């Protein structure tokens, strides 16, 4: 596959400055419509997070609450001004200190804890980058300190995150925007791997989707792995626990729905860190560049919206019947079993170079080759038996079942807790399309063959 690249002369040598041809990864040549959609995401995403925050804080997580208050007021404009003055979260210096302490603490754990070295997929420019894999240890230490500080030493209330939620939202936004623009500037003036950059020519699109593929400090401090895995996902279960503590303070006990939610979220998070090396070869690391989508998204979108069910159950306690509890648990367990089993099959095939058994039969693989922009040819495998013979993304079926179970813990009174399954469905369907575009560009004729062997994208005989 011929690959174009922009080059600048440096005496007798030539240095690749950026990816400009159709290799793979995020788009370079974008339409006006794509730019408009990108602008919409940049503007509307923070508004949506703020709206859900206000809905939960002041309207018992009723999505219609803020809108109806303004709509039913005699003077809409005056009502809107009053609403903003009353409901916008206030800046808190204590919350900023709390947030920055958390970020620096997680950065120290990431940098200095003992770690295995894992490797992601080869980048479009041909780099095979090393990553520090020590997330499970960081998660364990963080939660031990959180619990000990609250229960034994009395340094803080376990509800400390809930108690400072508004100020933390302001601080996280400030950091998310700072990180976004810092990485945009870094990509132009001191990139970590210049040959893997992509410029679209649109400031809006490049700001949203990122220019650098793997911005780093030094050899190992990778911005993508750190910001998604550490301050974001480590915090996920800690946020749940803090809202659980707040529920106990409010009603005198913890509902079985909140316990189940914590169990489901913890299962997902601990699986992520236990299999952190596997995550290095997922679309987040192997496809996405680092812009607002990940910088602000990991800082704000993930910790605020992925934990919405715990916010809801604090304001709307739900006591599940034994049958309801069992059904929801079974759906979540089935989803996790599918999710982990599907991904395990791919890991086995990769580690054995296809010389293994899948469902009692020799694995069926398509052996491929692809070219990186340094002109080198590399080998890879496409698994097309087992779960991966049912559909190209059967692992997402497990993802969606787990997401549904998490939402079901909140009952059926309000729509907001079900935002997560709606969002995950949209996200994964879009991710399927992005992965298709990436793999078609990377593997070419081999991907065409794979699509003939495995025609379904997600659900066999349906889609």
PDB file of C-alpha atoms in Angstrom, residues 150-371:
ATOM      1  CA  UNK A 150     -12.016   8.219  55.954  1.00  0.00           C
ATOM      2  CA  UNK A 151     -12.691   5.282  58.254  1.00  0.00           C
ATOM      3  CA  UNK A 152      -9.572   5.047  60.433  1.00  0.00           C
ATOM      4  CA  UNK A 153      -7.575   8.276  60.479  1.00  0.00           C
ATOM      5  CA  UNK A 154     -10.491  10.685  60.095  1.00  0.00           C
ATOM      6  CA  UNK A 155      -8.686  12.829  57.543  1.00  0.00           C
ATOM      7  CA  UNK A 156     -11.860  13.266  55.494  1.00  0.00           C
ATOM      8  CA  UNK A 157     -15.435  12.088  55.201  1.00  0.00           C
ATOM      9  CA  UNK A 158     -15.940   9.239  52.734  1.00  0.00           C
ATOM     10  CA  UNK A 159     -18.454  11.554  51.071  1.00  0.00           C
ATOM     11  CA  UNK A 160     -15.700  14.084  50.331  1.00  0.00           C
ATOM     12  CA  UNK A 161     -16.065  13.767  46.548  1.00  0.00           C
ATOM     13  CA  UNK A 162     -19.840  14.167  46.698  1.00  0.00           C
ATOM     14  CA  UNK A 163     -19.490  17.081  49.131  1.00  0.00           C
ATOM     15  CA  UNK A 164     -17.225  18.978  46.698  1.00  0.00           C
ATOM     16  CA  UNK A 165     -18.838  17.803  43.469  1.00  0.00           C
ATOM     17  CA  UNK A 166     -19.691  21.284  42.142  1.00  0.00           C
ATOM     18  CA  UNK A 167     -16.221  22.721  42.758  1.00  0.00           C
ATOM     19  CA  UNK A 168     -14.597  19.607  41.310  1.00  0.00           C
ATOM     20  CA  UNK A 169     -16.663  20.038  38.137  1.00  0.00           C
ATOM     21  CA  UNK A 170     -15.283  23.556  37.701  1.00  0.00           C
ATOM     22  CA  UNK A 171     -11.725  22.421  38.394  1.00  0.00           C
ATOM     23  CA  UNK A 172     -11.966  19.417  36.056  1.00  0.00           C
ATOM     24  CA  UNK A 173     -13.247  21.636  33.255  1.00  0.00           C
ATOM     25  CA  UNK A 174     -10.395  24.095  33.753  1.00  0.00           C
ATOM     26  CA  UNK A 175      -7.908  21.251  33.610  1.00  0.00           C
ATOM     27  CA  UNK A 176      -9.607  19.588  30.633  1.00  0.00           C
ATOM     28  CA  UNK A 177      -9.472  22.778  28.576  1.00  0.00           C
ATOM     29  CA  UNK A 178      -5.895  23.495  29.643  1.00  0.00           C
ATOM     30  CA  UNK A 179      -4.847  19.973  28.616  1.00  0.00           C
ATOM     31  CA  UNK A 180      -6.653  20.291  25.280  1.00  0.00           C
ATOM     32  CA  UNK A 181      -4.911  23.513  24.269  1.00  0.00           C
ATOM     33  CA  UNK A 182      -1.571  22.439  25.726  1.00  0.00           C
ATOM     34  CA  UNK A 183      -1.610  19.292  23.567  1.00  0.00           C
ATOM     35  CA  UNK A 184      -2.681  21.301  20.515  1.00  0.00           C
ATOM     36  CA  UNK A 185       0.286  23.637  21.074  1.00  0.00           C
ATOM     37  CA  UNK A 186       2.635  20.743  21.859  1.00  0.00           C
ATOM     38  CA  UNK A 187       1.667  18.946  18.658  1.00  0.00           C
ATOM     39  CA  UNK A 188       2.786  21.950  16.612  1.00  0.00           C
ATOM     40  CA  UNK A 189       5.986  22.890  18.411  1.00  0.00           C
ATOM     41  CA  UNK A 190       7.419  19.927  20.317  1.00  0.00           C
ATOM     42  CA  UNK A 191       5.682  16.669  19.327  1.00  0.00           C
ATOM     43  CA  UNK A 192       6.768  13.360  20.785  1.00  0.00           C
ATOM     44  CA  UNK A 193       6.520  11.487  17.472  1.00  0.00           C
ATOM     45  CA  UNK A 194       6.160  14.000  14.654  1.00  0.00           C
ATOM     46  CA  UNK A 195       5.725  11.330  11.980  1.00  0.00           C
ATOM     47  CA  UNK A 196       2.452  10.170  13.546  1.00  0.00           C
ATOM     48  CA  UNK A 197       0.783  13.594  13.594  1.00  0.00           C
ATOM     49  CA  UNK A 198      -2.216  14.347  11.402  1.00  0.00           C
ATOM     50  CA  UNK A 199      -3.263  17.830  10.330  1.00  0.00           C
ATOM     51  CA  UNK A 200      -6.669  18.306   8.729  1.00  0.00           C
ATOM     52  CA  UNK A 201      -6.304  22.002   7.982  1.00  0.00           C
ATOM     53  CA  UNK A 202      -9.266  22.704  10.271  1.00  0.00           C
ATOM     54  CA  UNK A 203      -8.503  24.204  13.682  1.00  0.00           C
ATOM     55  CA  UNK A 204     -11.874  22.966  14.982  1.00  0.00           C
ATOM     56  CA  UNK A 205     -11.439  19.351  13.892  1.00  0.00           C
ATOM     57  CA  UNK A 206      -7.788  19.174  14.960  1.00  0.00           C
ATOM     58  CA  UNK A 207      -8.667  20.640  18.368  1.00  0.00           C
ATOM     59  CA  UNK A 208     -11.441  18.076  18.843  1.00  0.00           C
ATOM     60  CA  UNK A 209      -9.778  14.924  17.560  1.00  0.00           C
ATOM     61  CA  UNK A 210      -6.158  15.786  18.263  1.00  0.00           C
ATOM     62  CA  UNK A 211      -3.032  16.045  16.159  1.00  0.00           C
ATOM     63  CA  UNK A 212      -0.523  13.951  18.077  1.00  0.00           C
ATOM     64  CA  UNK A 213      -1.080  10.219  18.253  1.00  0.00           C
ATOM     65  CA  UNK A 214       0.862   9.550  21.454  1.00  0.00           C
ATOM     66  CA  UNK A 215       1.914  12.748  23.238  1.00  0.00           C
ATOM     67  CA  UNK A 216       4.387  11.857  25.956  1.00  0.00           C
ATOM     68  CA  UNK A 217       6.713  13.205  28.587  1.00  0.00           C
ATOM     69  CA  UNK A 218       9.889  11.186  28.378  1.00  0.00           C
ATOM     70  CA  UNK A 219       9.848   7.590  27.249  1.00  0.00           C
ATOM     71  CA  UNK A 220       6.942   6.190  29.244  1.00  0.00           C
ATOM     72  CA  UNK A 221       4.558   8.923  30.465  1.00  0.00           C
ATOM     73  CA  UNK A 222       1.850   8.532  27.835  1.00  0.00           C
ATOM     74  CA  UNK A 223      -0.951  11.121  27.984  1.00  0.00           C
ATOM     75  CA  UNK A 224      -3.618   8.820  26.523  1.00  0.00           C
ATOM     76  CA  UNK A 225      -3.073   5.859  28.842  1.00  0.00           C
ATOM     77  CA  UNK A 226      -2.602   8.061  31.915  1.00  0.00           C
ATOM     78  CA  UNK A 227      -5.587  10.364  31.540  1.00  0.00           C
ATOM     79  CA  UNK A 228      -8.057   7.670  30.572  1.00  0.00           C
ATOM     80  CA  UNK A 229      -6.898   5.060  33.034  1.00  0.00           C
ATOM     81  CA  UNK A 230      -5.752   6.929  36.100  1.00  0.00           C
ATOM     82  CA  UNK A 231      -7.572  10.119  37.123  1.00  0.00           C
ATOM     83  CA  UNK A 232     -10.608   8.923  35.143  1.00  0.00           C
ATOM     84  CA  UNK A 233     -11.172   5.212  35.680  1.00  0.00           C
ATOM     85  CA  UNK A 234      -9.463   4.944  39.077  1.00  0.00           C
ATOM     86  CA  UNK A 235     -11.813   7.725  40.194  1.00  0.00           C
ATOM     87  CA  UNK A 236     -14.891   5.952  38.774  1.00  0.00           C
ATOM     88  CA  UNK A 237     -15.273   3.490  41.648  1.00  0.00           C
ATOM     89  CA  UNK A 238     -14.141   6.049  44.212  1.00  0.00           C
ATOM     90  CA  UNK A 239     -16.872   8.452  43.076  1.00  0.00           C
ATOM     91  CA  UNK A 240     -19.414   5.641  43.423  1.00  0.00           C
ATOM     92  CA  UNK A 241     -18.213   4.929  46.958  1.00  0.00           C
ATOM     93  CA  UNK A 242     -18.388   8.600  47.906  1.00  0.00           C
ATOM     94  CA  UNK A 243     -21.992   8.874  46.694  1.00  0.00           C
ATOM     95  CA  UNK A 244     -22.723   5.614  48.509  1.00  0.00           C
ATOM     96  CA  UNK A 245     -21.416   7.183  51.723  1.00  0.00           C
ATOM     97  CA  UNK A 246     -23.584  10.237  51.043  1.00  0.00           C
ATOM     98  CA  UNK A 247     -26.627   7.988  50.629  1.00  0.00           C
ATOM     99  CA  UNK A 248     -25.883   6.359  53.983  1.00  0.00           C
ATOM    100  CA  UNK A 249     -25.634   9.785  55.610  1.00  0.00           C
ATOM    101  CA  UNK A 250     -28.920  10.837  54.010  1.00  0.00           C
ATOM    102  CA  UNK A 251     -31.200   7.848  54.646  1.00  0.00           C
ATOM    103  CA  UNK A 252     -29.334   5.812  57.263  1.00  0.00           C
ATOM    104  CA  UNK A 253     -28.596   2.752  55.123  1.00  0.00           C
ATOM    105  CA  UNK A 254     -27.261   1.758  51.708  1.00  0.00           C
ATOM    106  CA  UNK A 255     -29.821   0.391  49.246  1.00  0.00           C
ATOM    107  CA  UNK A 256     -29.239  -2.946  47.556  1.00  0.00           C
ATOM    108  CA  UNK A 257     -29.457  -1.130  44.205  1.00  0.00           C
ATOM    109  CA  UNK A 258     -26.489   1.053  45.173  1.00  0.00           C
ATOM    110  CA  UNK A 259     -24.569  -2.022  46.325  1.00  0.00           C
ATOM    111  CA  UNK A 260     -25.286  -3.786  43.024  1.00  0.00           C
ATOM    112  CA  UNK A 261     -24.265  -0.711  41.039  1.00  0.00           C
ATOM    113  CA  UNK A 262     -20.958  -0.533  42.914  1.00  0.00           C
ATOM    114  CA  UNK A 263     -20.404  -4.230  42.219  1.00  0.00           C
ATOM    115  CA  UNK A 264     -21.090  -3.872  38.489  1.00  0.00           C
ATOM    116  CA  UNK A 265     -18.924  -0.775  38.100  1.00  0.00           C
ATOM    117  CA  UNK A 266     -16.110  -2.293  40.161  1.00  0.00           C
ATOM    118  CA  UNK A 267     -16.177  -5.453  38.038  1.00  0.00           C
ATOM    119  CA  UNK A 268     -15.721  -3.412  34.876  1.00  0.00           C
ATOM    120  CA  UNK A 269     -13.012  -1.185  36.366  1.00  0.00           C
ATOM    121  CA  UNK A 270     -11.007  -4.003  37.955  1.00  0.00           C
ATOM    122  CA  UNK A 271     -11.204  -5.992  34.734  1.00  0.00           C
ATOM    123  CA  UNK A 272      -9.849  -2.952  32.896  1.00  0.00           C
ATOM    124  CA  UNK A 273      -6.815  -2.717  35.165  1.00  0.00           C
ATOM    125  CA  UNK A 274      -6.251  -6.473  35.471  1.00  0.00           C
ATOM    126  CA  UNK A 275      -6.158  -6.613  31.666  1.00  0.00           C
ATOM    127  CA  UNK A 276      -4.522  -3.213  31.176  1.00  0.00           C
ATOM    128  CA  UNK A 277      -1.998  -4.656  28.747  1.00  0.00           C
ATOM    129  CA  UNK A 278      -4.929  -5.726  26.552  1.00  0.00           C
ATOM    130  CA  UNK A 279      -6.267  -2.156  26.563  1.00  0.00           C
ATOM    131  CA  UNK A 280      -3.084  -1.010  24.793  1.00  0.00           C
ATOM    132  CA  UNK A 281      -4.378  -2.670  21.626  1.00  0.00           C
ATOM    133  CA  UNK A 282      -7.906  -1.231  21.693  1.00  0.00           C
ATOM    134  CA  UNK A 283      -9.225   1.558  19.497  1.00  0.00           C
ATOM    135  CA  UNK A 284      -8.651   4.241  22.166  1.00  0.00           C
ATOM    136  CA  UNK A 285      -4.897   3.683  22.026  1.00  0.00           C
ATOM    137  CA  UNK A 286      -4.518   2.246  18.514  1.00  0.00           C
ATOM    138  CA  UNK A 287      -6.745   4.730  16.652  1.00  0.00           C
ATOM    139  CA  UNK A 288      -7.535   7.957  18.506  1.00  0.00           C
ATOM    140  CA  UNK A 289      -5.293  10.995  18.558  1.00  0.00           C
ATOM    141  CA  UNK A 290      -5.172  13.118  21.701  1.00  0.00           C
ATOM    142  CA  UNK A 291      -7.372  16.200  21.514  1.00  0.00           C
ATOM    143  CA  UNK A 292     -10.463  17.563  23.269  1.00  0.00           C
ATOM    144  CA  UNK A 293     -12.240  14.250  22.646  1.00  0.00           C
ATOM    145  CA  UNK A 294      -9.874  12.453  25.046  1.00  0.00           C
ATOM    146  CA  UNK A 295      -8.270  15.296  27.037  1.00  0.00           C
ATOM    147  CA  UNK A 296     -11.494  16.962  28.169  1.00  0.00           C
ATOM    148  CA  UNK A 297     -13.445  13.728  27.819  1.00  0.00           C
ATOM    149  CA  UNK A 298     -11.230  11.816  30.253  1.00  0.00           C
ATOM    150  CA  UNK A 299     -11.136  14.767  32.648  1.00  0.00           C
ATOM    151  CA  UNK A 300     -14.846  15.661  32.695  1.00  0.00           C
ATOM    152  CA  UNK A 301     -17.107  13.484  30.552  1.00  0.00           C
ATOM    153  CA  UNK A 302     -15.973  10.127  31.964  1.00  0.00           C
ATOM    154  CA  UNK A 303     -16.012  10.865  35.720  1.00  0.00           C
ATOM    155  CA  UNK A 304     -19.218  12.928  35.594  1.00  0.00           C
ATOM    156  CA  UNK A 305     -21.403  10.978  33.177  1.00  0.00           C
ATOM    157  CA  UNK A 306     -20.223   7.395  33.665  1.00  0.00           C
ATOM    158  CA  UNK A 307     -21.142   7.633  37.349  1.00  0.00           C
ATOM    159  CA  UNK A 308     -24.612   9.152  36.866  1.00  0.00           C
ATOM    160  CA  UNK A 309     -26.394   6.125  38.321  1.00  0.00           C
ATOM    161  CA  UNK A 310     -24.774   6.686  41.738  1.00  0.00           C
ATOM    162  CA  UNK A 311     -25.858  10.346  41.628  1.00  0.00           C
ATOM    163  CA  UNK A 312     -29.390   9.222  40.836  1.00  0.00           C
ATOM    164  CA  UNK A 313     -29.591   6.585  43.555  1.00  0.00           C
ATOM    165  CA  UNK A 314     -28.499   9.118  46.141  1.00  0.00           C
ATOM    166  CA  UNK A 315     -31.456  11.350  45.304  1.00  0.00           C
ATOM    167  CA  UNK A 316     -33.869   8.552  44.399  1.00  0.00           C
ATOM    168  CA  UNK A 317     -33.133   5.480  46.560  1.00  0.00           C
ATOM    169  CA  UNK A 318     -34.322   2.235  44.965  1.00  0.00           C
ATOM    170  CA  UNK A 319     -34.881  -0.941  46.983  1.00  0.00           C
ATOM    171  CA  UNK A 320     -34.863  -3.838  44.526  1.00  0.00           C
ATOM    172  CA  UNK A 321     -36.859  -6.984  45.158  1.00  0.00           C
ATOM    173  CA  UNK A 322     -34.805 -10.215  45.278  1.00  0.00           C
ATOM    174  CA  UNK A 323     -36.105 -11.138  41.818  1.00  0.00           C
ATOM    175  CA  UNK A 324     -35.210  -7.729  40.368  1.00  0.00           C
ATOM    176  CA  UNK A 325     -31.762  -7.875  41.957  1.00  0.00           C
ATOM    177  CA  UNK A 326     -31.172 -11.372  40.546  1.00  0.00           C
ATOM    178  CA  UNK A 327     -32.301 -10.471  37.023  1.00  0.00           C
ATOM    179  CA  UNK A 328     -30.136  -7.350  36.879  1.00  0.00           C
ATOM    180  CA  UNK A 329     -27.167  -9.220  38.325  1.00  0.00           C
ATOM    181  CA  UNK A 330     -27.642 -12.020  35.766  1.00  0.00           C
ATOM    182  CA  UNK A 331     -27.726  -9.555  32.854  1.00  0.00           C
ATOM    183  CA  UNK A 332     -24.574  -7.857  34.107  1.00  0.00           C
ATOM    184  CA  UNK A 333     -22.803 -11.175  34.715  1.00  0.00           C
ATOM    185  CA  UNK A 334     -23.763 -12.467  31.251  1.00  0.00           C
ATOM    186  CA  UNK A 335     -22.488  -9.257  29.702  1.00  0.00           C
ATOM    187  CA  UNK A 336     -19.186  -9.499  31.534  1.00  0.00           C
ATOM    188  CA  UNK A 337     -18.770 -13.173  30.602  1.00  0.00           C
ATOM    189  CA  UNK A 338     -19.293 -12.363  26.916  1.00  0.00           C
ATOM    190  CA  UNK A 339     -17.076  -9.277  27.055  1.00  0.00           C
ATOM    191  CA  UNK A 340     -14.169 -11.073  28.703  1.00  0.00           C
ATOM    192  CA  UNK A 341     -14.509 -14.352  26.757  1.00  0.00           C
ATOM    193  CA  UNK A 342     -14.545 -12.589  23.387  1.00  0.00           C
ATOM    194  CA  UNK A 343     -11.479 -10.493  24.147  1.00  0.00           C
ATOM    195  CA  UNK A 344      -9.680 -13.491  25.658  1.00  0.00           C
ATOM    196  CA  UNK A 345     -10.006 -15.364  22.376  1.00  0.00           C
ATOM    197  CA  UNK A 346      -8.277 -12.575  20.488  1.00  0.00           C
ATOM    198  CA  UNK A 347      -5.500 -12.396  23.094  1.00  0.00           C
ATOM    199  CA  UNK A 348      -4.855 -16.138  22.795  1.00  0.00           C
ATOM    200  CA  UNK A 349      -4.638 -15.908  19.012  1.00  0.00           C
ATOM    201  CA  UNK A 350      -2.246 -12.968  19.135  1.00  0.00           C
ATOM    202  CA  UNK A 351       0.049 -14.546  21.720  1.00  0.00           C
ATOM    203  CA  UNK A 352       0.189 -17.875  19.851  1.00  0.00           C
ATOM    204  CA  UNK A 353       0.422 -16.388  16.355  1.00  0.00           C
ATOM    205  CA  UNK A 354      -2.800 -18.201  15.477  1.00  0.00           C
ATOM    206  CA  UNK A 355      -1.526 -21.632  16.512  1.00  0.00           C
ATOM    207  CA  UNK A 356      -4.250 -22.388  19.061  1.00  0.00           C
ATOM    208  CA  UNK A 357      -7.688 -23.920  19.550  1.00  0.00           C
ATOM    209  CA  UNK A 358     -10.886 -21.873  19.617  1.00  0.00           C
ATOM    210  CA  UNK A 359     -14.029 -23.664  20.779  1.00  0.00           C
ATOM    211  CA  UNK A 360     -12.235 -27.006  20.385  1.00  0.00           C
ATOM    212  CA  UNK A 361     -11.139 -26.362  16.788  1.00  0.00           C
ATOM    213  CA  UNK A 362      -8.023 -24.835  15.225  1.00  0.00           C
ATOM    214  CA  UNK A 363      -8.369 -21.077  15.073  1.00  0.00           C
ATOM    215  CA  UNK A 364      -9.306 -19.674  11.670  1.00  0.00           C
ATOM    216  CA  UNK A 365      -7.264 -16.598  10.865  1.00  0.00           C
ATOM    217  CA  UNK A 366      -6.481 -14.418   7.892  1.00  0.00           C
ATOM    218  CA  UNK A 367      -2.769 -13.641   7.810  1.00  0.00           C
ATOM    219  CA  UNK A 368      -2.264 -10.076   6.688  1.00  0.00           C
ATOM    220  CA  UNK A 369       0.493  -7.619   5.918  1.00  0.00           C
ATOM    221  CA  UNK A 370       0.455  -3.837   6.089  1.00  0.00           C
ATOM    222  CA  UNK A 371       2.881  -1.012   5.344  1.00  0.00           C
TER     223      UNK A 371
END
